[in-house]
Structure formats: structure tokens, C-alpha cells
């Protein structure tokens, strides 16, 4: 893959952490005259393709938004289908993920998950805990606001218990208590289906991410689309709130 070329220092070119809002399963099904929920199994096929291909593009962390805290409002049948597919995916692919050195981490609230899903999530994490070749995060029962609320609660509890003083609360202290604690921030956030919004995904973590919106429905997403998004990423100039050297000189 040419896209994973080295940069000038010889280090692998970014983006190392890619996060994806996998949107458009319902529309994919509707366009074919199928019930909406039948788009989700096709979405899982796209997940398999991208997990397989991402390391070839220099990606080391991949975070997928699979089910939000707001998605419980969807029809019960559709919610059940997404739960069924997560279970099926873990049952069918876990051994391969273990063999390929993939460490799986589920982001989001564990409370509220049906017991069989909580069990499968714990199993996927436990069996891959020692892997370190590639990191796959699946945001499931995840909401950026809920995650920030939980982190705030954890900090408050520690202050109340006398283990932490309010002055010690800084960016790092909060960040460590998010469900993404310890992960690098996403370099690139991709959203498929043409919608251009974040929908409560990685609100804190994406503060300086680059965003690429692709006009492809998630079930049609292929490694080529990942390559396109990464190529677009490489055209961007990241400033992290600062100015680039030339701008500073021009401004005198
Ligand atoms: C967005 O499409 C997709 C989802 C809300 C669900 C994504 C979940 C999966 C692909 C299955 C989860 C399984 C694993 C293995 C993580 P949409 O239904 O919002 O599409 P629409 O915008 O066209 O309605």
C-alpha cells in the first residue's frame, strides 16, 4: 500500500487512529426495497473488510461507532438485530482477531447492556487483552455526553472520598476517566452516507481530529474508501490551535 508510506522522519505516516461513524445501513436496505434492519448484516461485512485492511493503510487504532446511547429509541426489532449481530460477530470472528494480534475494547456504558451482550463484550476483551498489533474499539451503548458525565461522576466521587483535590482535575485527569482512557485521540474521523455531523461520538477526543465525510452508504464501504479518506487527510494541515511557522512570520 503506497498510502502507508513513511514520513520524512521515517516514522509511519499518520493517521494512526481512525474513527468511523458507520452510517447508512437503513438507507442501503430501503433502496433495495428491503426492511431497514437488513442493512445491518451488510454493515458487518463492511466492518470485516475495514478491520482486515486498516493495518495495510498504516492505521493502528480503529474505532467504530456501532450503537449509541440514543439508538435504544429505535424499533425493538432493529435494536435486537444489532445486538444479535454483535454477538454473532464476536462468536464467529474472535479466534481470528486473537490470532491476528487485535486487541478489542468496547467503549460505552456496561450498565444497561443485556446480560448476554455484557458477557460477550467481557469475553472479547479478556481473550484479546494481551494483543498489541492492532487496536479495535467498538463504541456500543456509547454516547460522548454520557461518557463525559460518567467521567465527571468518577472525579466527583474521588474528591468526595478525599483521594483527589479539585485543583488536581485537569485535561489528563478527566481524559483518563473516559471510556477511551489511554487511547490516542483520533487523527481522522470518517462519516459515511453523506451526513455531516458527529452525533455524540468522541466529543472530547475529536477536539483536533480531521473530519472526512464520504458519500457512500456504510454497507458499500470498501478499503478503497478508507484509502480515499486517508489521502484527503494527508492534504490537511493540522495546527492544534497554533499557527504554522509561515503564518507567524507573515504576521510579523
Ligand atoms: C447506521 O445506519 C448504523 C447503525 C446504527 C448500526 C451499526 C451496527 C452494525 C453494523 C452492527 C453492529 C455489529 C458489530 C459487529 C459492531 P443507520 O441504520 O442509521 O442508517 P440510516 O441512516 O440509513 O437509517
PDB file of C-alpha atoms and ligand atoms in Angstrom:
ATOM      1  CA  UNK A   1       0.000   0.000   0.000  1.00  0.00           C
ATOM      2  CA  UNK A   2       1.511   3.310  -1.013  1.00  0.00           C
ATOM      3  CA  UNK A   3      -0.704   5.297   1.339  1.00  0.00           C
ATOM      4  CA  UNK A   4       1.079   3.904   4.407  1.00  0.00           C
ATOM      5  CA  UNK A   5       4.355   5.447   3.219  1.00  0.00           C
ATOM      6  CA  UNK A   6       6.821   6.716   5.779  1.00  0.00           C
ATOM      7  CA  UNK A   7       7.005  10.415   6.545  1.00  0.00           C
ATOM      8  CA  UNK A   8      10.220  12.445   6.333  1.00  0.00           C
ATOM      9  CA  UNK A   9      11.426  11.205   9.705  1.00  0.00           C
ATOM     10  CA  UNK A  10      10.947   7.591   8.667  1.00  0.00           C
ATOM     11  CA  UNK A  11       8.002   7.186  11.042  1.00  0.00           C
ATOM     12  CA  UNK A  12       4.812   5.720   9.601  1.00  0.00           C
ATOM     13  CA  UNK A  13       2.576   8.389   8.151  1.00  0.00           C
ATOM     14  CA  UNK A  14      -0.497   9.344  10.157  1.00  0.00           C
ATOM     15  CA  UNK A  15      -3.391   8.777  10.618  1.00  0.00           C
ATOM     16  CA  UNK A  16      -2.688   6.146  13.188  1.00  0.00           C
ATOM     17  CA  UNK A  17      -6.104   6.373  14.819  1.00  0.00           C
ATOM     18  CA  UNK A  18      -9.134   6.368  12.544  1.00  0.00           C
ATOM     19  CA  UNK A  19     -12.662   6.573  13.965  1.00  0.00           C
ATOM     20  CA  UNK A  20     -15.718   5.851  11.829  1.00  0.00           C
ATOM     21  CA  UNK A  21     -19.404   6.739  12.125  1.00  0.00           C
ATOM     22  CA  UNK A  22     -20.817   3.826  10.123  1.00  0.00           C
ATOM     23  CA  UNK A  23     -23.942   5.493   8.761  1.00  0.00           C
ATOM     24  CA  UNK A  24     -26.377   4.439   6.057  1.00  0.00           C
ATOM     25  CA  UNK A  25     -27.295   0.799   6.738  1.00  0.00           C
ATOM     26  CA  UNK A  26     -31.013   1.582   6.851  1.00  0.00           C
ATOM     27  CA  UNK A  27     -30.939   3.572   3.604  1.00  0.00           C
ATOM     28  CA  UNK A  28     -28.895   0.852   1.912  1.00  0.00           C
ATOM     29  CA  UNK A  29     -31.683  -1.645   2.678  1.00  0.00           C
ATOM     30  CA  UNK A  30     -34.533   0.727   1.812  1.00  0.00           C
ATOM     31  CA  UNK A  31     -33.021   1.485  -1.587  1.00  0.00           C
ATOM     32  CA  UNK A  32     -33.248  -2.216  -2.334  1.00  0.00           C
ATOM     33  CA  UNK A  33     -36.832  -2.447  -1.135  1.00  0.00           C
ATOM     34  CA  UNK A  34     -35.739  -4.393   1.970  1.00  0.00           C
ATOM     35  CA  UNK A  35     -36.674  -3.749   5.604  1.00  0.00           C
ATOM     36  CA  UNK A  36     -34.200  -1.328   7.252  1.00  0.00           C
ATOM     37  CA  UNK A  37     -32.752  -3.854   9.684  1.00  0.00           C
ATOM     38  CA  UNK A  38     -31.431  -5.970   6.784  1.00  0.00           C
ATOM     39  CA  UNK A  39     -28.843  -3.285   6.131  1.00  0.00           C
ATOM     40  CA  UNK A  40     -27.050  -4.116   9.374  1.00  0.00           C
ATOM     41  CA  UNK A  41     -25.739  -7.601   8.400  1.00  0.00           C
ATOM     42  CA  UNK A  42     -24.291  -5.958   5.281  1.00  0.00           C
ATOM     43  CA  UNK A  43     -22.761  -3.380   7.612  1.00  0.00           C
ATOM     44  CA  UNK A  44     -20.989  -6.175   9.471  1.00  0.00           C
ATOM     45  CA  UNK A  45     -19.432  -7.337   6.185  1.00  0.00           C
ATOM     46  CA  UNK A  46     -18.069  -3.823   5.719  1.00  0.00           C
ATOM     47  CA  UNK A  47     -16.687  -3.949   9.280  1.00  0.00           C
ATOM     48  CA  UNK A  48     -14.825  -7.181   8.426  1.00  0.00           C
ATOM     49  CA  UNK A  49     -13.361  -5.610   5.282  1.00  0.00           C
ATOM     50  CA  UNK A  50     -12.141  -2.492   7.040  1.00  0.00           C
ATOM     51  CA  UNK A  51     -10.704  -4.322  10.086  1.00  0.00           C
ATOM     52  CA  UNK A  52      -8.792  -6.581   7.713  1.00  0.00           C
ATOM     53  CA  UNK A  53      -7.483  -3.748   5.531  1.00  0.00           C
ATOM     54  CA  UNK A  54      -6.824  -0.967   8.054  1.00  0.00           C
ATOM     55  CA  UNK A  55      -3.322  -2.136   9.148  1.00  0.00           C
ATOM     56  CA  UNK A  56      -2.196  -2.104   5.489  1.00  0.00           C
ATOM     57  CA  UNK A  57      -3.039   1.605   5.439  1.00  0.00           C
ATOM     58  CA  UNK A  58      -0.852   2.331   8.456  1.00  0.00           C
ATOM     59  CA  UNK A  59      -3.821   2.502  10.829  1.00  0.00           C
ATOM     60  CA  UNK A  60      -3.058   1.132  14.302  1.00  0.00           C
ATOM     61  CA  UNK A  61      -6.236   2.130  16.171  1.00  0.00           C
ATOM     62  CA  UNK A  62      -9.671   1.791  14.625  1.00  0.00           C
ATOM     63  CA  UNK A  63     -12.765   2.953  16.491  1.00  0.00           C
ATOM     64  CA  UNK A  64     -16.219   2.102  15.157  1.00  0.00           C
ATOM     65  CA  UNK A  65     -19.491   3.675  16.312  1.00  0.00           C
ATOM     66  CA  UNK A  66     -21.852   0.697  16.382  1.00  0.00           C
ATOM     67  CA  UNK A  67     -24.617   1.578  18.833  1.00  0.00           C
ATOM     68  CA  UNK A  68     -25.247   4.852  20.621  1.00  0.00           C
ATOM     69  CA  UNK A  69     -26.973   5.567  23.931  1.00  0.00           C
ATOM     70  CA  UNK A  70     -29.682   7.184  21.758  1.00  0.00           C
ATOM     71  CA  UNK A  71     -30.126   4.137  19.498  1.00  0.00           C
ATOM     72  CA  UNK A  72     -32.279   2.416  22.164  1.00  0.00           C
ATOM     73  CA  UNK A  73     -35.105   4.620  20.811  1.00  0.00           C
ATOM     74  CA  UNK A  74     -35.120   2.649  17.550  1.00  0.00           C
ATOM     75  CA  UNK A  75     -37.782  -0.026  16.961  1.00  0.00           C
ATOM     76  CA  UNK A  76     -37.248  -3.020  19.264  1.00  0.00           C
ATOM     77  CA  UNK A  77     -36.730  -5.366  16.313  1.00  0.00           C
ATOM     78  CA  UNK A  78     -33.890  -3.263  14.949  1.00  0.00           C
ATOM     79  CA  UNK A  79     -32.221  -2.960  18.366  1.00  0.00           C
ATOM     80  CA  UNK A  80     -32.456  -6.747  18.730  1.00  0.00           C
ATOM     81  CA  UNK A  81     -30.880  -7.194  15.306  1.00  0.00           C
ATOM     82  CA  UNK A  82     -27.865  -5.017  16.178  1.00  0.00           C
ATOM     83  CA  UNK A  83     -27.413  -6.937  19.475  1.00  0.00           C
ATOM     84  CA  UNK A  84     -27.666 -10.242  17.607  1.00  0.00           C
ATOM     85  CA  UNK A  85     -25.053  -9.120  15.095  1.00  0.00           C
ATOM     86  CA  UNK A  86     -22.551  -8.034  17.753  1.00  0.00           C
ATOM     87  CA  UNK A  87     -22.896 -11.464  19.345  1.00  0.00           C
ATOM     88  CA  UNK A  88     -22.582 -13.225  16.013  1.00  0.00           C
ATOM     89  CA  UNK A  89     -19.518 -11.171  15.068  1.00  0.00           C
ATOM     90  CA  UNK A  90     -17.713 -11.961  18.320  1.00  0.00           C
ATOM     91  CA  UNK A  91     -18.675 -15.637  18.173  1.00  0.00           C
ATOM     92  CA  UNK A  92     -17.534 -16.043  14.587  1.00  0.00           C
ATOM     93  CA  UNK A  93     -14.501 -13.733  14.439  1.00  0.00           C
ATOM     94  CA  UNK A  94     -12.973 -13.713  17.923  1.00  0.00           C
ATOM     95  CA  UNK A  95     -10.488 -16.544  17.318  1.00  0.00           C
ATOM     96  CA  UNK A  96      -9.247 -14.831  14.164  1.00  0.00           C
ATOM     97  CA  UNK A  97      -8.898 -11.495  15.987  1.00  0.00           C
ATOM     98  CA  UNK A  98      -6.917 -13.245  18.747  1.00  0.00           C
ATOM     99  CA  UNK A  99      -4.628 -14.915  16.162  1.00  0.00           C
ATOM    100  CA  UNK A 100      -4.072 -11.661  14.295  1.00  0.00           C
ATOM    101  CA  UNK A 101      -2.982  -9.743  17.380  1.00  0.00           C
ATOM    102  CA  UNK A 102      -6.036  -7.494  17.584  1.00  0.00           C
ATOM    103  CA  UNK A 103      -6.907  -6.056  20.983  1.00  0.00           C
ATOM    104  CA  UNK A 104     -10.642  -5.427  21.294  1.00  0.00           C
ATOM    105  CA  UNK A 105     -12.053  -2.796  23.590  1.00  0.00           C
ATOM    106  CA  UNK A 106     -15.682  -1.843  23.966  1.00  0.00           C
ATOM    107  CA  UNK A 107     -16.373   1.820  24.651  1.00  0.00           C
ATOM    108  CA  UNK A 108     -19.526   2.918  26.424  1.00  0.00           C
ATOM    109  CA  UNK A 109     -21.730   2.090  29.361  1.00  0.00           C
ATOM    110  CA  UNK A 110     -21.788  -1.509  30.532  1.00  0.00           C
ATOM    111  CA  UNK A 111     -24.862  -0.920  32.669  1.00  0.00           C
ATOM    112  CA  UNK A 112     -27.970  -1.314  30.584  1.00  0.00           C
ATOM    113  CA  UNK A 113     -26.488  -3.950  28.294  1.00  0.00           C
ATOM    114  CA  UNK A 114     -28.450  -7.209  28.199  1.00  0.00           C
ATOM    115  CA  UNK A 115     -26.544  -9.840  30.261  1.00  0.00           C
ATOM    116  CA  UNK A 116     -25.632 -11.983  27.228  1.00  0.00           C
ATOM    117  CA  UNK A 117     -24.180  -8.929  25.465  1.00  0.00           C
ATOM    118  CA  UNK A 118     -22.277  -7.832  28.583  1.00  0.00           C
ATOM    119  CA  UNK A 119     -20.849 -11.348  28.778  1.00  0.00           C
ATOM    120  CA  UNK A 120     -19.756 -11.434  25.151  1.00  0.00           C
ATOM    121  CA  UNK A 121     -18.182  -7.998  25.413  1.00  0.00           C
ATOM    122  CA  UNK A 122     -16.219  -9.083  28.506  1.00  0.00           C
ATOM    123  CA  UNK A 123     -15.110 -12.269  26.716  1.00  0.00           C
ATOM    124  CA  UNK A 124     -13.891 -10.374  23.637  1.00  0.00           C
ATOM    125  CA  UNK A 125     -11.871  -8.025  25.837  1.00  0.00           C
ATOM    126  CA  UNK A 126     -10.450 -10.760  28.060  1.00  0.00           C
ATOM    127  CA  UNK A 127      -9.374 -13.033  25.203  1.00  0.00           C
ATOM    128  CA  UNK A 128      -7.600 -10.222  23.330  1.00  0.00           C
ATOM    129  CA  UNK A 129      -6.241  -8.353  26.368  1.00  0.00           C
ATOM    130  CA  UNK A 130      -2.607  -9.228  25.651  1.00  0.00           C
ATOM    131  CA  UNK A 131      -2.637  -8.369  21.952  1.00  0.00           C
ATOM    132  CA  UNK A 132      -0.896  -5.248  20.726  1.00  0.00           C
ATOM    133  CA  UNK A 133      -0.578  -5.378  16.939  1.00  0.00           C
ATOM    134  CA  UNK A 134      -3.831  -3.571  16.195  1.00  0.00           C
ATOM    135  CA  UNK A 135      -6.420  -1.943  18.429  1.00  0.00           C
ATOM    136  CA  UNK A 136     -10.120  -2.232  17.616  1.00  0.00           C
ATOM    137  CA  UNK A 137     -12.541  -0.168  19.662  1.00  0.00           C
ATOM    138  CA  UNK A 138     -16.253  -0.737  19.238  1.00  0.00           C
ATOM    139  CA  UNK A 139     -18.441   2.013  20.666  1.00  0.00           C
ATOM    140  CA  UNK A 140     -21.523   0.186  21.875  1.00  0.00           C
ATOM    141  CA  UNK A 141     -24.115   1.753  24.187  1.00  0.00           C
ATOM    142  CA  UNK A 142     -21.802   4.736  23.794  1.00  0.00           C
ATOM    143  CA  UNK A 143     -22.538   8.448  23.896  1.00  0.00           C
ATOM    144  CA  UNK A 144     -19.924  11.174  24.136  1.00  0.00           C
ATOM    145  CA  UNK A 145     -22.006  13.129  26.638  1.00  0.00           C
ATOM    146  CA  UNK A 146     -22.758  10.056  28.761  1.00  0.00           C
ATOM    147  CA  UNK A 147     -19.043   9.256  28.789  1.00  0.00           C
ATOM    148  CA  UNK A 148     -18.211  12.788  29.969  1.00  0.00           C
ATOM    149  CA  UNK A 149     -20.947  12.574  32.618  1.00  0.00           C
ATOM    150  CA  UNK A 150     -19.510   9.261  33.857  1.00  0.00           C
ATOM    151  CA  UNK A 151     -16.007  10.726  33.988  1.00  0.00           C
ATOM    152  CA  UNK A 152     -17.309  13.760  35.923  1.00  0.00           C
ATOM    153  CA  UNK A 153     -19.075  11.441  38.364  1.00  0.00           C
ATOM    154  CA  UNK A 154     -15.913   9.384  38.853  1.00  0.00           C
ATOM    155  CA  UNK A 155     -13.905  12.544  39.566  1.00  0.00           C
ATOM    156  CA  UNK A 156     -16.567  13.833  41.988  1.00  0.00           C
ATOM    157  CA  UNK A 157     -16.607  10.513  43.841  1.00  0.00           C
ATOM    158  CA  UNK A 158     -12.829  10.604  44.219  1.00  0.00           C
ATOM    159  CA  UNK A 159     -12.934  14.188  45.508  1.00  0.00           C
ATOM    160  CA  UNK A 160     -15.679  13.212  47.956  1.00  0.00           C
ATOM    161  CA  UNK A 161     -13.606  10.255  49.171  1.00  0.00           C
ATOM    162  CA  UNK A 162     -10.657  12.581  49.731  1.00  0.00           C
ATOM    163  CA  UNK A 163      -8.446  10.864  47.148  1.00  0.00           C
ATOM    164  CA  UNK A 164      -8.351  13.817  44.762  1.00  0.00           C
ATOM    165  CA  UNK A 165      -8.439  17.577  45.202  1.00  0.00           C
ATOM    166  CA  UNK A 166     -10.431  19.803  42.787  1.00  0.00           C
ATOM    167  CA  UNK A 167      -7.156  21.524  41.822  1.00  0.00           C
ATOM    168  CA  UNK A 168      -5.782  18.234  40.558  1.00  0.00           C
ATOM    169  CA  UNK A 169      -8.573  17.988  37.966  1.00  0.00           C
ATOM    170  CA  UNK A 170      -7.083  18.865  34.605  1.00  0.00           C
ATOM    171  CA  UNK A 171      -7.370  17.637  30.995  1.00  0.00           C
ATOM    172  CA  UNK A 172      -5.377  14.476  31.697  1.00  0.00           C
ATOM    173  CA  UNK A 173      -7.315  13.627  34.870  1.00  0.00           C
ATOM    174  CA  UNK A 174     -10.617  13.824  33.004  1.00  0.00           C
ATOM    175  CA  UNK A 175      -9.288  12.072  29.914  1.00  0.00           C
ATOM    176  CA  UNK A 176      -8.073   9.083  31.937  1.00  0.00           C
ATOM    177  CA  UNK A 177     -11.607   8.524  33.238  1.00  0.00           C
ATOM    178  CA  UNK A 178     -13.280   8.464  29.827  1.00  0.00           C
ATOM    179  CA  UNK A 179     -14.009   5.038  28.359  1.00  0.00           C
ATOM    180  CA  UNK A 180     -11.298   5.885  25.797  1.00  0.00           C
ATOM    181  CA  UNK A 181      -8.760   6.492  28.610  1.00  0.00           C
ATOM    182  CA  UNK A 182      -5.245   5.574  27.487  1.00  0.00           C
ATOM    183  CA  UNK A 183      -6.064   5.650  23.753  1.00  0.00           C
ATOM    184  CA  UNK A 184      -4.537   8.272  21.478  1.00  0.00           C
ATOM    185  CA  UNK A 185      -7.012  10.863  20.183  1.00  0.00           C
ATOM    186  CA  UNK A 186      -8.427  10.052  16.737  1.00  0.00           C
ATOM    187  CA  UNK A 187      -6.441  11.671  13.948  1.00  0.00           C
ATOM    188  CA  UNK A 188      -9.190  11.157  11.408  1.00  0.00           C
ATOM    189  CA  UNK A 189     -12.956  10.803  11.871  1.00  0.00           C
ATOM    190  CA  UNK A 190     -14.831   9.432   8.868  1.00  0.00           C
ATOM    191  CA  UNK A 191     -18.603   9.518   8.489  1.00  0.00           C
ATOM    192  CA  UNK A 192     -20.293   7.667   5.675  1.00  0.00           C
ATOM    193  CA  UNK A 193     -23.673   8.261   3.988  1.00  0.00           C
ATOM    194  CA  UNK A 194     -23.205  11.959   3.247  1.00  0.00           C
ATOM    195  CA  UNK A 195     -24.448  13.206   6.646  1.00  0.00           C
ATOM    196  CA  UNK A 196     -22.111  15.772   8.158  1.00  0.00           C
ATOM    197  CA  UNK A 197     -22.452  15.622  11.918  1.00  0.00           C
ATOM    198  CA  UNK A 198     -20.778  13.996  14.903  1.00  0.00           C
ATOM    199  CA  UNK A 199     -23.923  12.545  16.549  1.00  0.00           C
ATOM    200  CA  UNK A 200     -22.459  12.424  20.062  1.00  0.00           C
ATOM    201  CA  UNK A 201     -19.357  10.428  19.032  1.00  0.00           C
ATOM    202  CA  UNK A 202     -15.993  11.069  20.746  1.00  0.00           C
ATOM    203  CA  UNK A 203     -16.939  14.629  21.706  1.00  0.00           C
ATOM    204  CA  UNK A 204     -13.859  15.267  23.835  1.00  0.00           C
ATOM    205  CA  UNK A 205     -11.448  13.102  21.888  1.00  0.00           C
ATOM    206  CA  UNK A 206     -12.139  14.608  18.454  1.00  0.00           C
ATOM    207  CA  UNK A 207     -11.272  18.179  19.506  1.00  0.00           C
ATOM    208  CA  UNK A 208      -8.417  18.304  16.946  1.00  0.00           C
ATOM    209  CA  UNK A 209      -9.390  15.462  14.614  1.00  0.00           C
ATOM    210  CA  UNK A 210      -9.709  15.927  10.884  1.00  0.00           C
ATOM    211  CA  UNK A 211     -13.159  15.062   9.504  1.00  0.00           C
ATOM    212  CA  UNK A 212     -13.863  13.406   6.179  1.00  0.00           C
ATOM    213  CA  UNK A 213     -17.453  12.875   5.045  1.00  0.00           C
ATOM    214  CA  UNK A 214     -17.939  10.287   2.342  1.00  0.00           C
ATOM    215  CA  UNK A 215     -20.926   9.939   0.085  1.00  0.00           C
ATOM    216  CA  UNK A 216     -21.093   6.157   0.379  1.00  0.00           C
ATOM    217  CA  UNK A 217     -23.513   4.111   2.466  1.00  0.00           C
ATOM    218  CA  UNK A 218     -21.725   2.028   5.104  1.00  0.00           C
ATOM    219  CA  UNK A 219     -22.565  -1.404   3.597  1.00  0.00           C
ATOM    220  CA  UNK A 220     -20.866  -0.255   0.377  1.00  0.00           C
ATOM    221  CA  UNK A 221     -17.714   0.919   2.187  1.00  0.00           C
ATOM    222  CA  UNK A 222     -14.550  -0.746   0.898  1.00  0.00           C
ATOM    223  CA  UNK A 223     -10.841  -0.394   1.692  1.00  0.00           C
ATOM    224  CA  UNK A 224     -10.623   1.930  -1.337  1.00  0.00           C
ATOM    225  CA  UNK A 225     -12.886   4.398   0.505  1.00  0.00           C
ATOM    226  CA  UNK A 226     -10.603   4.174   3.527  1.00  0.00           C
ATOM    227  CA  UNK A 227      -7.693   4.964   1.212  1.00  0.00           C
ATOM    228  CA  UNK A 228      -9.562   7.965  -0.224  1.00  0.00           C
ATOM    229  CA  UNK A 229     -10.301   9.326   3.237  1.00  0.00           C
ATOM    230  CA  UNK A 230      -6.662   8.896   4.253  1.00  0.00           C
ATOM    231  CA  UNK A 231      -5.492  10.622   1.054  1.00  0.00           C
ATOM    232  CA  UNK A 232      -7.806  13.538   1.909  1.00  0.00           C
ATOM    233  CA  UNK A 233      -6.416  13.558   5.457  1.00  0.00           C
ATOM    234  CA  UNK A 234      -2.906  13.962   4.067  1.00  0.00           C
ATOM    235  CA  UNK A 235      -3.950  17.143   2.254  1.00  0.00           C
ATOM    236  CA  UNK A 236      -4.947  18.762   5.527  1.00  0.00           C
ATOM    237  CA  UNK A 237      -2.686  20.920   7.636  1.00  0.00           C
ATOM    238  CA  UNK A 238      -3.096  20.247  11.328  1.00  0.00           C
ATOM    239  CA  UNK A 239      -2.480  23.176  13.646  1.00  0.00           C
ATOM    240  CA  UNK A 240      -3.904  22.116  17.009  1.00  0.00           C
ATOM    241  CA  UNK A 241      -4.931  25.691  17.719  1.00  0.00           C
ATOM    242  CA  UNK A 242      -1.494  27.088  16.910  1.00  0.00           C
ATOM    243  CA  UNK A 243      -0.271  28.788  13.753  1.00  0.00           C
ATOM    244  CA  UNK A 244       2.075  27.341  11.165  1.00  0.00           C
ATOM    245  CA  UNK A 245       5.554  28.857  11.002  1.00  0.00           C
ATOM    246  CA  UNK A 246       4.916  30.777   7.728  1.00  0.00           C
ATOM    247  CA  UNK A 247       1.764  32.396   9.139  1.00  0.00           C
ATOM    248  CA  UNK A 248       3.659  33.531  12.206  1.00  0.00           C
ATOM    249  CA  UNK A 249       6.398  35.079  10.028  1.00  0.00           C
ATOM    250  CA  UNK A 250       3.859  36.734   7.718  1.00  0.00           C
ATOM    251  CA  UNK A 251       2.067  38.210  10.723  1.00  0.00           C
ATOM    252  CA  UNK A 252       5.390  39.768  11.757  1.00  0.00           C
TER     253      UNK A 252
HETATM  254  C1  LIG B   1     -26.104   3.259  10.986  1.00  0.00           C
HETATM  255  O1  LIG B   1     -27.011   3.046   9.945  1.00  0.00           O
HETATM  256  C2  LIG B   1     -25.719   2.024  11.589  1.00  0.00           C
HETATM  257  C3  LIG B   1     -26.033   1.636  12.859  1.00  0.00           C
HETATM  258  C4  LIG B   1     -26.820   2.482  13.770  1.00  0.00           C
HETATM  259  C5  LIG B   1     -25.656   0.324  13.380  1.00  0.00           C
HETATM  260  C6  LIG B   1     -24.293  -0.178  13.018  1.00  0.00           C
HETATM  261  C7  LIG B   1     -24.169  -1.518  13.575  1.00  0.00           C
HETATM  262  C8  LIG B   1     -23.740  -2.615  12.933  1.00  0.00           C
HETATM  263  C9  LIG B   1     -23.198  -2.583  11.560  1.00  0.00           C
HETATM  264  C10 LIG B   1     -23.800  -3.934  13.611  1.00  0.00           C
HETATM  265  C11 LIG B   1     -23.046  -3.966  14.913  1.00  0.00           C
HETATM  266  C12 LIG B   1     -22.193  -5.108  14.927  1.00  0.00           C
HETATM  267  C13 LIG B   1     -20.887  -5.105  15.200  1.00  0.00           C
HETATM  268  C14 LIG B   1     -20.119  -6.279  14.813  1.00  0.00           C
HETATM  269  C15 LIG B   1     -20.172  -3.990  15.856  1.00  0.00           C
HETATM  270  P1  LIG B   1     -28.469   3.604  10.058  1.00  0.00           P
HETATM  271  O2  LIG B   1     -29.382   2.478  10.419  1.00  0.00           O
HETATM  272  O3  LIG B   1     -28.518   4.767  10.986  1.00  0.00           O
HETATM  273  O4  LIG B   1     -28.709   4.018   8.575  1.00  0.00           O
HETATM  274  P2  LIG B   1     -29.665   5.182   8.033  1.00  0.00           P
HETATM  275  O5  LIG B   1     -29.027   6.474   8.479  1.00  0.00           O
HETATM  276  O6  LIG B   1     -29.617   4.981   6.557  1.00  0.00           O
HETATM  277  O7  LIG B   1     -31.006   4.985   8.624  1.00  0.00           O
END
